[in-house]
PDB file of C-alpha atoms and ligand atoms in Angstrom:
ATOM      1  CA  MET T 242      25.456 150.892  94.678  1.00 50.00           C
ATOM      2  CA  SER T 243      23.693 148.627  97.178  1.00 51.00           C
ATOM      3  CA  THR T 244      20.657 150.058  98.974  1.00 58.00           C
ATOM      4  CA  PRO T 245      21.612 151.303 102.474  1.00 60.00           C
ATOM      5  CA  GLY T 246      20.007 149.544 105.400  1.00 95.00           C
ATOM      6  CA  THR T 247      19.350 146.307 103.536  1.00 98.00           C
ATOM      7  CA  LEU T 248      19.911 142.788 104.833  1.00 98.00           C
ATOM      8  CA  TYR T 249      21.341 140.742 101.960  1.00 98.00           C
ATOM      9  CA  ILE T 250      21.138 136.938 102.140  1.00 98.00           C
ATOM     10  CA  VAL T 251      24.109 135.909 100.032  1.00 98.00           C
ATOM     11  CA  ALA T 252      24.683 132.379  98.690  1.00 98.00           C
ATOM     12  CA  THR T 253      28.326 131.276  98.528  1.00 98.00           C
ATOM     13  CA  PRO T 254      29.829 128.213  96.748  1.00 98.00           C
ATOM     14  CA  ILE T 255      29.342 124.631  98.020  1.00 98.00           C
ATOM     15  CA  GLY T 256      32.819 123.635  96.860  1.00 97.00           C
ATOM     16  CA  ASN T 257      33.863 125.183  93.569  1.00 98.00           C
ATOM     17  CA  LEU T 258      34.758 128.851  94.125  1.00 97.00           C
ATOM     18  CA  GLU T 259      33.828 129.709  90.522  1.00 97.00           C
ATOM     19  CA  ASP T 260      30.202 129.284  91.562  1.00 98.00           C
ATOM     20  CA  ILE T 261      30.046 132.635  93.354  1.00 98.00           C
ATOM     21  CA  SER T 262      28.086 135.226  91.366  1.00 98.00           C
ATOM     22  CA  ALA T 263      29.347 138.641  90.270  1.00 98.00           C
ATOM     23  CA  ARG T 264      26.441 140.170  92.204  1.00 98.00           C
ATOM     24  CA  ALA T 265      27.359 138.279  95.383  1.00 98.00           C
ATOM     25  CA  LEU T 266      30.945 139.560  95.153  1.00 98.00           C
ATOM     26  CA  ARG T 267      29.760 143.152  94.673  1.00 98.00           C
ATOM     27  CA  ILE T 268      27.332 142.987  97.618  1.00 98.00           C
ATOM     28  CA  LEU T 269      29.985 141.415  99.887  1.00 98.00           C
ATOM     29  CA  LYS T 270      32.392 144.248  98.959  1.00 98.00           C
ATOM     30  CA  GLU T 271      29.826 147.034  99.442  1.00 97.00           C
ATOM     31  CA  ALA T 272      28.198 145.853 102.704  1.00 97.00           C
ATOM     32  CA  ALA T 273      29.226 147.557 105.950  1.00 97.00           C
ATOM     33  CA  LEU T 274      29.400 144.179 107.672  1.00 97.00           C
ATOM     34  CA  ILE T 275      29.311 140.493 106.776  1.00 97.00           C
ATOM     35  CA  ALA T 276      27.500 138.290 109.296  1.00 96.00           C
ATOM     36  CA  ALA T 277      29.029 134.818 108.930  1.00 95.00           C
ATOM     37  CA  GLU T 278      28.304 131.403 110.442  1.00 93.00           C
ATOM     38  CA  ASP T 279      32.031 130.794 111.025  1.00 93.00           C
ATOM     39  CA  THR T 280      34.201 133.888 110.648  1.00 93.00           C
ATOM     40  CA  ARG T 281      37.466 131.939 110.321  1.00 94.00           C
ATOM     41  CA  HIS T 282      36.044 129.758 107.562  1.00 94.00           C
ATOM     42  CA  SER T 283      34.528 132.728 105.711  1.00 95.00           C
ATOM     43  CA  SER T 284      37.622 134.903 106.020  1.00 94.00           C
ATOM     44  CA  ARG T 285      39.453 132.409 103.762  1.00 95.00           C
ATOM     45  CA  LEU T 286      36.730 132.748 101.124  1.00 96.00           C
ATOM     46  CA  LEU T 287      36.746 136.551 101.365  1.00 97.00           C
ATOM     47  CA  GLN T 288      40.539 136.680 101.231  1.00 97.00           C
ATOM     48  CA  HIS T 289      40.471 134.618  98.045  1.00 97.00           C
ATOM     49  CA  PHE T 290      38.277 137.282  96.412  1.00 97.00           C
ATOM     50  CA  GLY T 291      40.178 140.249  97.916  1.00 97.00           C
ATOM     51  CA  ILE T 292      37.197 141.354 100.055  1.00 98.00           C
ATOM     52  CA  ASN T 293      38.069 143.260 103.255  1.00 97.00           C
ATOM     53  CA  THR T 294      34.577 143.926 104.670  1.00 98.00           C
ATOM     54  CA  PRO T 295      34.506 143.408 108.483  1.00 97.00           C
ATOM     55  CA  LEU T 296      33.111 140.061 109.662  1.00 97.00           C
ATOM     56  CA  ALA T 297      30.918 139.257 112.684  1.00 94.00           C
ATOM     57  CA  ALA T 298      29.725 135.868 113.914  1.00 93.00           C
ATOM     58  CA  CYS T 299      26.120 134.845 113.362  1.00 91.00           C
ATOM     59  CA  HIS T 300      25.682 131.186 114.209  1.00 86.00           C
ATOM     60  CA  ASP T 301      23.067 128.917 115.793  1.00 80.00           C
ATOM     61  CA  HIS T 302      24.214 129.746 119.337  1.00 80.00           C
ATOM     62  CA  ASN T 303      24.293 133.540 119.161  1.00 82.00           C
ATOM     63  CA  GLU T 304      21.838 134.341 116.386  1.00 77.00           C
ATOM     64  CA  ARG T 305      18.979 135.507 118.626  1.00 78.00           C
ATOM     65  CA  GLU T 306      21.086 137.753 120.904  1.00 78.00           C
ATOM     66  CA  GLN T 307      23.440 138.969 118.183  1.00 77.00           C
ATOM     67  CA  GLY T 308      20.458 139.706 115.917  1.00 79.00           C
ATOM     68  CA  GLY T 309      19.766 142.915 117.894  1.00 87.00           C
ATOM     69  CA  ARG T 310      23.192 144.296 117.032  1.00 89.00           C
ATOM     70  CA  PHE T 311      22.696 143.635 113.316  1.00 94.00           C
ATOM     71  CA  ILE T 312      19.184 145.087 113.420  1.00 94.00           C
ATOM     72  CA  ASN T 313      20.475 148.323 115.023  1.00 93.00           C
ATOM     73  CA  GLN T 314      23.139 148.620 112.365  1.00 94.00           C
ATOM     74  CA  LEU T 315      20.549 148.032 109.617  1.00 96.00           C
ATOM     75  CA  LEU T 316      18.171 150.580 111.169  1.00 95.00           C
ATOM     76  CA  ALA T 317      21.050 153.067 111.201  1.00 94.00           C
ATOM     77  CA  GLY T 318      21.197 152.696 107.406  1.00 96.00           C
ATOM     78  CA  GLU T 319      24.111 150.303 107.051  1.00 96.00           C
ATOM     79  CA  SER T 320      23.829 147.179 104.924  1.00 97.00           C
ATOM     80  CA  VAL T 321      24.598 143.741 106.298  1.00 97.00           C
ATOM     81  CA  ALA T 322      25.347 140.649 104.189  1.00 98.00           C
ATOM     82  CA  LEU T 323      24.560 137.269 105.745  1.00 98.00           C
ATOM     83  CA  ILE T 324      26.558 134.257 104.572  1.00 98.00           C
ATOM     84  CA  SER T 325      26.893 130.676 105.825  1.00 97.00           C
ATOM     85  CA  ASP T 326      29.803 128.245 105.541  1.00 96.00           C
ATOM     86  CA  ALA T 327      28.547 127.014 102.179  1.00 97.00           C
ATOM     87  CA  GLY T 328      25.586 127.463  99.872  1.00 98.00           C
ATOM     88  CA  THR T 329      22.408 129.333 100.691  1.00 98.00           C
ATOM     89  CA  PRO T 330      21.979 130.691 104.238  1.00 98.00           C
ATOM     90  CA  LEU T 331      18.878 129.421 106.109  1.00 97.00           C
ATOM     91  CA  VAL T 332      18.871 126.130 104.137  1.00 98.00           C
ATOM     92  CA  SER T 333      19.888 123.854 107.052  1.00 97.00           C
ATOM     93  CA  ASP T 334      21.958 126.856 108.160  1.00 96.00           C
ATOM     94  CA  PRO T 335      21.523 129.823 110.538  1.00 95.00           C
ATOM     95  CA  GLY T 336      19.700 133.014 109.553  1.00 95.00           C
ATOM     96  CA  PHE T 337      16.007 132.368 110.135  1.00 95.00           C
ATOM     97  CA  HIS T 338      15.783 134.436 113.354  1.00 93.00           C
ATOM     98  CA  LEU T 339      17.717 137.345 111.868  1.00 95.00           C
ATOM     99  CA  VAL T 340      15.569 137.433 108.719  1.00 96.00           C
ATOM    100  CA  ARG T 341      12.443 137.276 110.842  1.00 95.00           C
ATOM    101  CA  GLN T 342      13.613 140.115 113.110  1.00 94.00           C
ATOM    102  CA  ALA T 343      14.608 142.224 110.099  1.00 95.00           C
ATOM    103  CA  ARG T 344      11.263 141.768 108.363  1.00 96.00           C
ATOM    104  CA  ALA T 345       9.411 142.569 111.594  1.00 95.00           C
ATOM    105  CA  ALA T 346      11.411 145.833 111.769  1.00 94.00           C
ATOM    106  CA  ASN T 347      10.483 146.667 108.123  1.00 95.00           C
ATOM    107  CA  ILE T 348      14.096 146.297 107.023  1.00 97.00           C
ATOM    108  CA  PRO T 349      14.392 145.260 103.366  1.00 97.00           C
ATOM    109  CA  VAL T 350      15.645 141.673 103.039  1.00 98.00           C
ATOM    110  CA  VAL T 351      17.126 140.878  99.620  1.00 98.00           C
ATOM    111  CA  PRO T 352      18.205 137.382  98.513  1.00 98.00           C
ATOM    112  CA  ILE T 353      21.342 137.034  96.382  1.00 98.00           C
ATOM    113  CA  PRO T 354      20.766 133.526  94.983  1.00 98.00           C
ATOM    114  CA  GLY T 355      23.429 131.006  94.146  1.00 98.00           C
ATOM    115  CA  ALA T 356      24.573 127.499  95.048  1.00 98.00           C
ATOM    116  CA  CYS T 357      22.424 125.178  97.153  1.00 98.00           C
ATOM    117  CA  ALA T 358      23.395 121.498  97.498  1.00 98.00           C
ATOM    118  CA  ALA T 359      19.771 120.266  97.520  1.00 98.00           C
ATOM    119  CA  ILE T 360      18.867 122.057  94.293  1.00 98.00           C
ATOM    120  CA  ALA T 361      22.157 121.207  92.577  1.00 98.00           C
ATOM    121  CA  ALA T 362      21.588 117.519  93.431  1.00 98.00           C
ATOM    122  CA  LEU T 363      17.975 117.592  92.269  1.00 98.00           C
ATOM    123  CA  SER T 364      18.922 119.227  88.976  1.00 98.00           C
ATOM    124  CA  ALA T 365      21.210 116.320  88.062  1.00 98.00           C
ATOM    125  CA  ALA T 366      19.498 113.357  89.787  1.00 98.00           C
ATOM    126  CA  GLY T 367      17.061 112.377  87.062  1.00 98.00           C
ATOM    127  CA  LEU T 368      14.203 112.007  89.565  1.00 98.00           C
ATOM    128  CA  PRO T 369      10.891 113.863  89.099  1.00 98.00           C
ATOM    129  CA  SER T 370      11.644 117.502  89.908  1.00 98.00           C
ATOM    130  CA  ASP T 371       8.248 119.111  89.335  1.00 98.00           C
ATOM    131  CA  ARG T 372       7.276 118.412  92.966  1.00 98.00           C
ATOM    132  CA  PHE T 373       9.774 117.655  95.723  1.00 98.00           C
ATOM    133  CA  ILE T 374      10.205 118.044  99.461  1.00 98.00           C
ATOM    134  CA  PHE T 375      13.321 119.019 101.325  1.00 98.00           C
ATOM    135  CA  GLU T 376      13.606 117.154 104.637  1.00 98.00           C
ATOM    136  CA  GLY T 377      16.981 118.532 105.774  1.00 98.00           C
ATOM    137  CA  PHE T 378      18.895 116.187 108.100  1.00 98.00           C
ATOM    138  CA  LEU T 379      17.237 113.012 109.372  1.00 98.00           C
ATOM    139  CA  PRO T 380      17.397 112.460 113.163  1.00 97.00           C
ATOM    140  CA  ALA T 381      20.727 111.033 114.314  1.00 96.00           C
ATOM    141  CA  LYS T 382      19.208 108.200 116.410  1.00 95.00           C
ATOM    142  CA  THR T 383      17.794 105.119 114.693  1.00 95.00           C
ATOM    143  CA  THR T 384      14.417 105.061 116.473  1.00 96.00           C
ATOM    144  CA  ALA T 385      13.677 108.712 115.756  1.00 97.00           C
ATOM    145  CA  ARG T 386      14.975 108.339 112.193  1.00 98.00           C
ATOM    146  CA  ARG T 387      12.713 105.371 111.487  1.00 97.00           C
ATOM    147  CA  THR T 388       9.718 107.186 112.983  1.00 98.00           C
ATOM    148  CA  ARG T 389      10.392 110.159 110.682  1.00 98.00           C
ATOM    149  CA  LEU T 390      10.740 107.836 107.686  1.00 98.00           C
ATOM    150  CA  GLU T 391       7.514 105.987 108.544  1.00 97.00           C
ATOM    151  CA  ALA T 392       5.711 109.336 108.222  1.00 97.00           C
ATOM    152  CA  LEU T 393       7.268 109.792 104.761  1.00 98.00           C
ATOM    153  CA  LYS T 394       6.530 106.276 103.492  1.00 95.00           C
ATOM    154  CA  GLU T 395       3.631 107.316 101.276  1.00 95.00           C
ATOM    155  CA  GLU T 396       5.013 110.711 100.268  1.00 97.00           C
ATOM    156  CA  GLU T 397       4.559 110.950  96.497  1.00 97.00           C
ATOM    157  CA  ARG T 398       6.986 113.827  95.903  1.00 98.00           C
ATOM    158  CA  THR T 399      10.729 113.323  95.413  1.00 98.00           C
ATOM    159  CA  LEU T 400      12.410 113.362  98.843  1.00 98.00           C
ATOM    160  CA  ILE T 401      15.638 115.267  99.465  1.00 98.00           C
ATOM    161  CA  PHE T 402      17.796 114.734 102.561  1.00 98.00           C
ATOM    162  CA  TYR T 403      21.118 116.142 103.748  1.00 98.00           C
ATOM    163  CA  GLU T 404      23.330 113.619 105.505  1.00 97.00           C
ATOM    164  CA  ALA T 405      26.625 113.594 107.353  1.00 96.00           C
ATOM    165  CA  PRO T 406      29.158 111.129 105.879  1.00 96.00           C
ATOM    166  CA  HIS T 407      29.498 109.082 109.104  1.00 95.00           C
ATOM    167  CA  ARG T 408      25.724 108.483 109.187  1.00 96.00           C
ATOM    168  CA  LEU T 409      25.216 107.868 105.467  1.00 97.00           C
ATOM    169  CA  LEU T 410      25.243 104.071 105.613  1.00 97.00           C
ATOM    170  CA  GLU T 411      22.875 103.759 108.606  1.00 97.00           C
ATOM    171  CA  SER T 412      20.484 106.235 107.039  1.00 97.00           C
ATOM    172  CA  LEU T 413      20.528 104.360 103.741  1.00 98.00           C
ATOM    173  CA  GLN T 414      19.855 101.101 105.598  1.00 97.00           C
ATOM    174  CA  ASP T 415      16.888 102.660 107.421  1.00 97.00           C
ATOM    175  CA  LEU T 416      15.574 104.221 104.201  1.00 98.00           C
ATOM    176  CA  SER T 417      15.766 100.815 102.551  1.00 96.00           C
ATOM    177  CA  ALA T 418      14.076  99.053 105.484  1.00 96.00           C
ATOM    178  CA  VAL T 419      11.228 101.552 105.799  1.00 96.00           C
ATOM    179  CA  LEU T 420      10.597 102.690 102.206  1.00 96.00           C
ATOM    180  CA  GLY T 421      11.543  99.377 100.599  1.00 93.00           C
ATOM    181  CA  GLY T 422      14.792  98.279  98.964  1.00 94.00           C
ATOM    182  CA  ALA T 423      13.298  98.557  95.491  1.00 91.00           C
ATOM    183  CA  ARG T 424      12.688 102.320  95.729  1.00 95.00           C
ATOM    184  CA  LEU T 425      14.976 104.291  93.386  1.00 97.00           C
ATOM    185  CA  ALA T 426      17.430 106.663  95.083  1.00 98.00           C
ATOM    186  CA  VAL T 427      20.308 108.941  94.139  1.00 98.00           C
ATOM    187  CA  LEU T 428      23.424 109.699  96.164  1.00 98.00           C
ATOM    188  CA  ALA T 429      24.953 113.057  95.169  1.00 98.00           C
ATOM    189  CA  ARG T 430      28.361 113.386  96.823  1.00 98.00           C
ATOM    190  CA  GLU T 431      30.999 116.111  96.805  1.00 98.00           C
ATOM    191  CA  LEU T 432      29.037 118.247  94.356  1.00 98.00           C
ATOM    192  CA  THR T 433      31.115 120.767  92.393  1.00 98.00           C
ATOM    193  CA  LYS T 434      34.326 119.270  93.876  1.00 98.00           C
ATOM    194  CA  THR T 435      37.060 117.013  92.488  1.00 97.00           C
ATOM    195  CA  PHE T 436      35.448 113.736  93.561  1.00 95.00           C
ATOM    196  CA  GLU T 437      31.892 114.622  92.590  1.00 97.00           C
ATOM    197  CA  THR T 438      29.826 111.407  92.308  1.00 97.00           C
ATOM    198  CA  ILE T 439      26.177 111.058  91.363  1.00 98.00           C
ATOM    199  CA  LYS T 440      25.012 107.458  91.650  1.00 98.00           C
ATOM    200  CA  ASP T 441      21.470 106.195  91.122  1.00 97.00           C
ATOM    201  CA  ALA T 442      20.277 102.732  92.157  1.00 97.00           C
ATOM    202  CA  PRO T 443      17.458 101.072  94.121  1.00 96.00           C
ATOM    203  CA  LEU T 444      17.944 101.698  97.874  1.00 97.00           C
ATOM    204  CA  ALA T 445      19.028  98.120  98.668  1.00 96.00           C
ATOM    205  CA  GLU T 446      21.684  98.236  95.939  1.00 97.00           C
ATOM    206  CA  LEU T 447      22.854 101.703  96.966  1.00 97.00           C
ATOM    207  CA  CYS T 448      23.361 100.407 100.545  1.00 97.00           C
ATOM    208  CA  CYS T 449      25.601  97.571  99.315  1.00 97.00           C
ATOM    209  CA  TRP T 450      27.531  99.933  97.031  1.00 96.00           C
ATOM    210  CA  VAL T 451      28.239 102.402  99.845  1.00 96.00           C
ATOM    211  CA  GLU T 452      29.055  99.620 102.314  1.00 95.00           C
ATOM    212  CA  ALA T 453      31.547  98.056  99.910  1.00 96.00           C
ATOM    213  CA  ASP T 454      33.415 101.290  99.177  1.00 93.00           C
ATOM    214  CA  ALA T 455      34.594 103.372 102.158  1.00 91.00           C
ATOM    215  CA  ASN T 456      35.328 106.303  99.807  1.00 91.00           C
ATOM    216  CA  GLN T 457      31.594 106.734  99.333  1.00 91.00           C
ATOM    217  CA  GLN T 458      31.293 107.374 103.076  1.00 92.00           C
ATOM    218  CA  ARG T 459      33.525 110.452 102.926  1.00 94.00           C
ATOM    219  CA  GLY T 460      32.785 114.051 102.055  1.00 95.00           C
ATOM    220  CA  GLU T 461      29.444 115.817 101.860  1.00 97.00           C
ATOM    221  CA  CYS T 462      26.350 114.272 100.424  1.00 98.00           C
ATOM    222  CA  VAL T 463      22.729 114.732  99.471  1.00 98.00           C
ATOM    223  CA  LEU T 464      20.352 111.772  99.310  1.00 98.00           C
ATOM    224  CA  LEU T 465      17.358 111.852  97.005  1.00 98.00           C
ATOM    225  CA  VAL T 466      14.640 109.217  96.977  1.00 98.00           C
ATOM    226  CA  ALA T 467      11.883 108.729  94.420  1.00 98.00           C
ATOM    227  CA  GLY T 468       8.411 109.440  95.759  1.00 98.00           C
ATOM    228  CA  TRP T 469       5.967 106.651  96.581  1.00 95.00           C
ATOM    229  CA  GLU T 470       3.912 105.406  93.651  1.00 90.00           C
ATOM    230  CA  PRO T 471       0.420 104.309  94.696  1.00 85.00           C
ATOM    231  CA  LEU T 472      -0.516 100.896  93.268  1.00 79.00           C
ATOM    232  CA  GLN T 473      -3.036 100.808  90.421  1.00 77.00           C
ATOM    233  CA  LYS T 474      -6.373  99.113  91.184  1.00 74.00           C
ATOM    234  CA  ASP T 475      -5.349  95.489  90.553  1.00 77.00           C
ATOM    235  CA  GLU T 476      -1.604  95.963  90.897  1.00 83.00           C
ATOM    236  CA  LEU T 477       0.043  93.858  93.604  1.00 87.00           C
ATOM    237  CA  SER T 478       2.794  95.062  95.900  1.00 85.00           C
ATOM    238  CA  ALA T 479       6.117  93.199  95.974  1.00 82.00           C
ATOM    239  CA  GLU T 480       5.229  92.098  99.529  1.00 83.00           C
ATOM    240  CA  ALA T 481       1.836  90.662  98.470  1.00 89.00           C
ATOM    241  CA  ILE T 482       3.508  88.686  95.670  1.00 91.00           C
ATOM    242  CA  ARG T 483       6.206  87.410  98.044  1.00 89.00           C
ATOM    243  CA  VAL T 484       3.612  86.157 100.558  1.00 91.00           C
ATOM    244  CA  LEU T 485       1.468  84.608  97.804  1.00 92.00           C
ATOM    245  CA  GLU T 486       4.422  82.735  96.352  1.00 93.00           C
ATOM    246  CA  LEU T 487       5.433  81.371  99.755  1.00 93.00           C
ATOM    247  CA  LEU T 488       1.891  80.111 100.357  1.00 94.00           C
ATOM    248  CA  LEU T 489       1.589  78.647  96.846  1.00 93.00           C
ATOM    249  CA  ALA T 490       4.492  76.352  97.622  1.00 93.00           C
ATOM    250  CA  GLU T 491       2.418  74.763 100.417  1.00 94.00           C
ATOM    251  CA  LEU T 492      -1.259  75.238  99.615  1.00 93.00           C
ATOM    252  CA  PRO T 493      -3.777  74.881  96.761  1.00 92.00           C
ATOM    253  CA  LEU T 494      -4.107  77.998  94.601  1.00 93.00           C
ATOM    254  CA  LYS T 495      -7.470  79.223  95.885  1.00 93.00           C
ATOM    255  CA  ARG T 496      -6.515  78.789  99.546  1.00 94.00           C
ATOM    256  CA  ALA T 497      -3.125  80.488  99.013  1.00 92.00           C
ATOM    257  CA  ALA T 498      -4.790  83.479  97.320  1.00 92.00           C
ATOM    258  CA  ALA T 499      -7.362  83.839 100.111  1.00 93.00           C
ATOM    259  CA  LEU T 500      -4.753  83.609 102.871  1.00 93.00           C
ATOM    260  CA  ALA T 501      -2.395  86.023 101.078  1.00 91.00           C
ATOM    261  CA  ALA T 502      -5.307  88.490 100.801  1.00 89.00           C
ATOM    262  CA  ASP T 503      -5.956  88.194 104.556  1.00 92.00           C
ATOM    263  CA  ILE T 504      -2.277  88.645 105.440  1.00 91.00           C
ATOM    264  CA  THR T 505      -1.401  91.521 103.100  1.00 87.00           C
ATOM    265  CA  GLY T 506      -4.716  93.290 102.543  1.00 87.00           C
ATOM    266  CA  ALA T 507      -4.311  92.892  98.745  1.00 86.00           C
ATOM    267  CA  ARG T 508      -7.374  92.074  96.605  1.00 90.00           C
ATOM    268  CA  LYS T 509      -8.150  88.348  96.575  1.00 91.00           C
ATOM    269  CA  ASN T 510      -9.111  88.358  92.875  1.00 91.00           C
ATOM    270  CA  ALA T 511      -5.867  90.051  91.854  1.00 90.00           C
ATOM    271  CA  LEU T 512      -3.892  87.485  93.857  1.00 90.00           C
ATOM    272  CA  TYR T 513      -5.880  84.635  92.343  1.00 92.00           C
ATOM    273  CA  GLN T 514      -5.265  85.964  88.814  1.00 90.00           C
ATOM    274  CA  HIS T 515      -1.563  86.377  89.538  1.00 90.00           C
ATOM    275  CA  ALA T 516      -1.343  82.793  90.865  1.00 90.00           C
ATOM    276  CA  LEU T 517      -3.201  81.455  87.807  1.00 90.00           C
ATOM    277  CA  GLU T 518      -0.888  83.266  85.387  1.00 89.00           C
ATOM    278  CA  LYS T 519       2.142  81.969  87.265  1.00 84.00           C
ATOM    279  CA  GLN T 520       0.748  78.409  87.190  1.00 82.00           C
ATOM    280  CA  ASN T 521       0.036  78.629  83.426  1.00 83.00           C
ATOM    281  CA  LYS T 522       3.601  79.744  82.752  1.00 79.00           C
ATOM    282  CA  THR T 523       5.133  76.787  84.581  1.00 72.00           C
TER     283      THR T 523
HETATM  284  N1  SAM S 228      23.236 125.875 103.143  1.00 71.92           N
HETATM  285  C1  SAM S 228      23.798 124.760 102.448  1.00 71.92           C
HETATM  286  C2  SAM S 228      23.155 124.620 101.072  1.00 71.92           C
HETATM  287  O1  SAM S 228      22.648 125.615 100.553  1.00 71.92           O
HETATM  288  O2  SAM S 228      23.183 123.536 100.491  1.00 71.92           O
HETATM  289  C3  SAM S 228      23.707 123.481 103.261  1.00 71.92           C
HETATM  290  C4  SAM S 228      24.337 123.559 104.613  1.00 71.92           C
HETATM  291  S1  SAM S 228      24.159 122.098 105.566  1.00 71.92           S
HETATM  292  C5  SAM S 228      24.807 122.584 107.106  1.00 71.92           C
HETATM  293  C6  SAM S 228      25.470 121.103 104.992  1.00 71.92           C
HETATM  294  C7  SAM S 228      24.975 119.869 104.245  1.00 71.92           C
HETATM  295  O3  SAM S 228      24.688 120.230 102.892  1.00 71.92           O
HETATM  296  C8  SAM S 228      26.006 118.761 104.141  1.00 71.92           C
HETATM  297  O4  SAM S 228      25.976 117.921 105.289  1.00 71.92           O
HETATM  298  C9  SAM S 228      25.545 118.017 102.908  1.00 71.92           C
HETATM  299  O5  SAM S 228      24.442 117.183 103.216  1.00 71.92           O
HETATM  300  C10 SAM S 228      25.051 119.181 102.033  1.00 71.92           C
HETATM  301  N2  SAM S 228      26.155 119.666 101.170  1.00 71.92           N
HETATM  302  C11 SAM S 228      26.827 120.827 101.290  1.00 71.92           C
HETATM  303  N3  SAM S 228      27.760 120.929 100.312  1.00 71.92           N
HETATM  304  C12 SAM S 228      27.662 119.806  99.571  1.00 71.92           C
HETATM  305  C13 SAM S 228      28.350 119.308  98.427  1.00 71.92           C
HETATM  306  N4  SAM S 228      29.354 119.996  97.862  1.00 71.92           N
HETATM  307  N5  SAM S 228      27.987 118.113  97.923  1.00 71.92           N
HETATM  308  C14 SAM S 228      26.979 117.391  98.481  1.00 71.92           C
HETATM  309  N6  SAM S 228      26.305 117.824  99.569  1.00 71.92           N
HETATM  310  C15 SAM S 228      26.641 119.000 100.106  1.00 71.92           C
END
């Protein structure tokens, strides 16, 4: 039996209905009420599993006011299960205010874990997973998006973003422009569904791939980007090498190295060594 008066935070599938857990199904059956982001959407899921528990709306627009009703029901000893349209509630989904109110009222809050697109994508991406940050959705407008990305430029942990299909290409282009086209990224699309695709490539290449194939701009997707790798002491950035090589075409080696150091901030000696090695090879 479920504990009376408990708020259960229940994860539901992100596509494949087999991903619901036996525990989630039991809690959804036993709860007095299911608080759902979209009751019409969730009623289809519940119907599929033969669950007849009453549903009530709990979405971004009514969560604060409606929270009081759920809290009263919980305080009266009835259990409430919170679900969202897909995956884990509160992860880029409503529920934060309700959970906060419940905890403030000393109501037990119990997670029923399951699918989450960010974690599913990370588990299969092949990017470092020991430390990562979840950034949710990037801002919809280019200027705000680029400002957010600028702040993440030197983030060393793997970055995880949610993105809407119609903004995928512009976001990839901004990621490439701000973090550099050479940075490795992974596009995880339609996870657990028929057209599941997990593609890894440097950002610049990923942009071209998505641009060339309209199918990649459909469905739901998670974007993961490798964290920034600080340069070793005498290592030169791609930009420093590009500037040096442009100057070498016009100037003597020593002058080119000095100017490239001034322009890029890279170490003059490292640039000089690089230019010498390049000269010796040709
Ligand atoms: N709470 C959900 C979770 O636990 O993943 C996320 C909800 S958020 C409103 C929806 C976003 O999650 C989508 O825009 C997409 O970025 C990502 N997403 C959800 N399902 C997905 C799937 N099957 N494949 C890839 N991304 C998915």
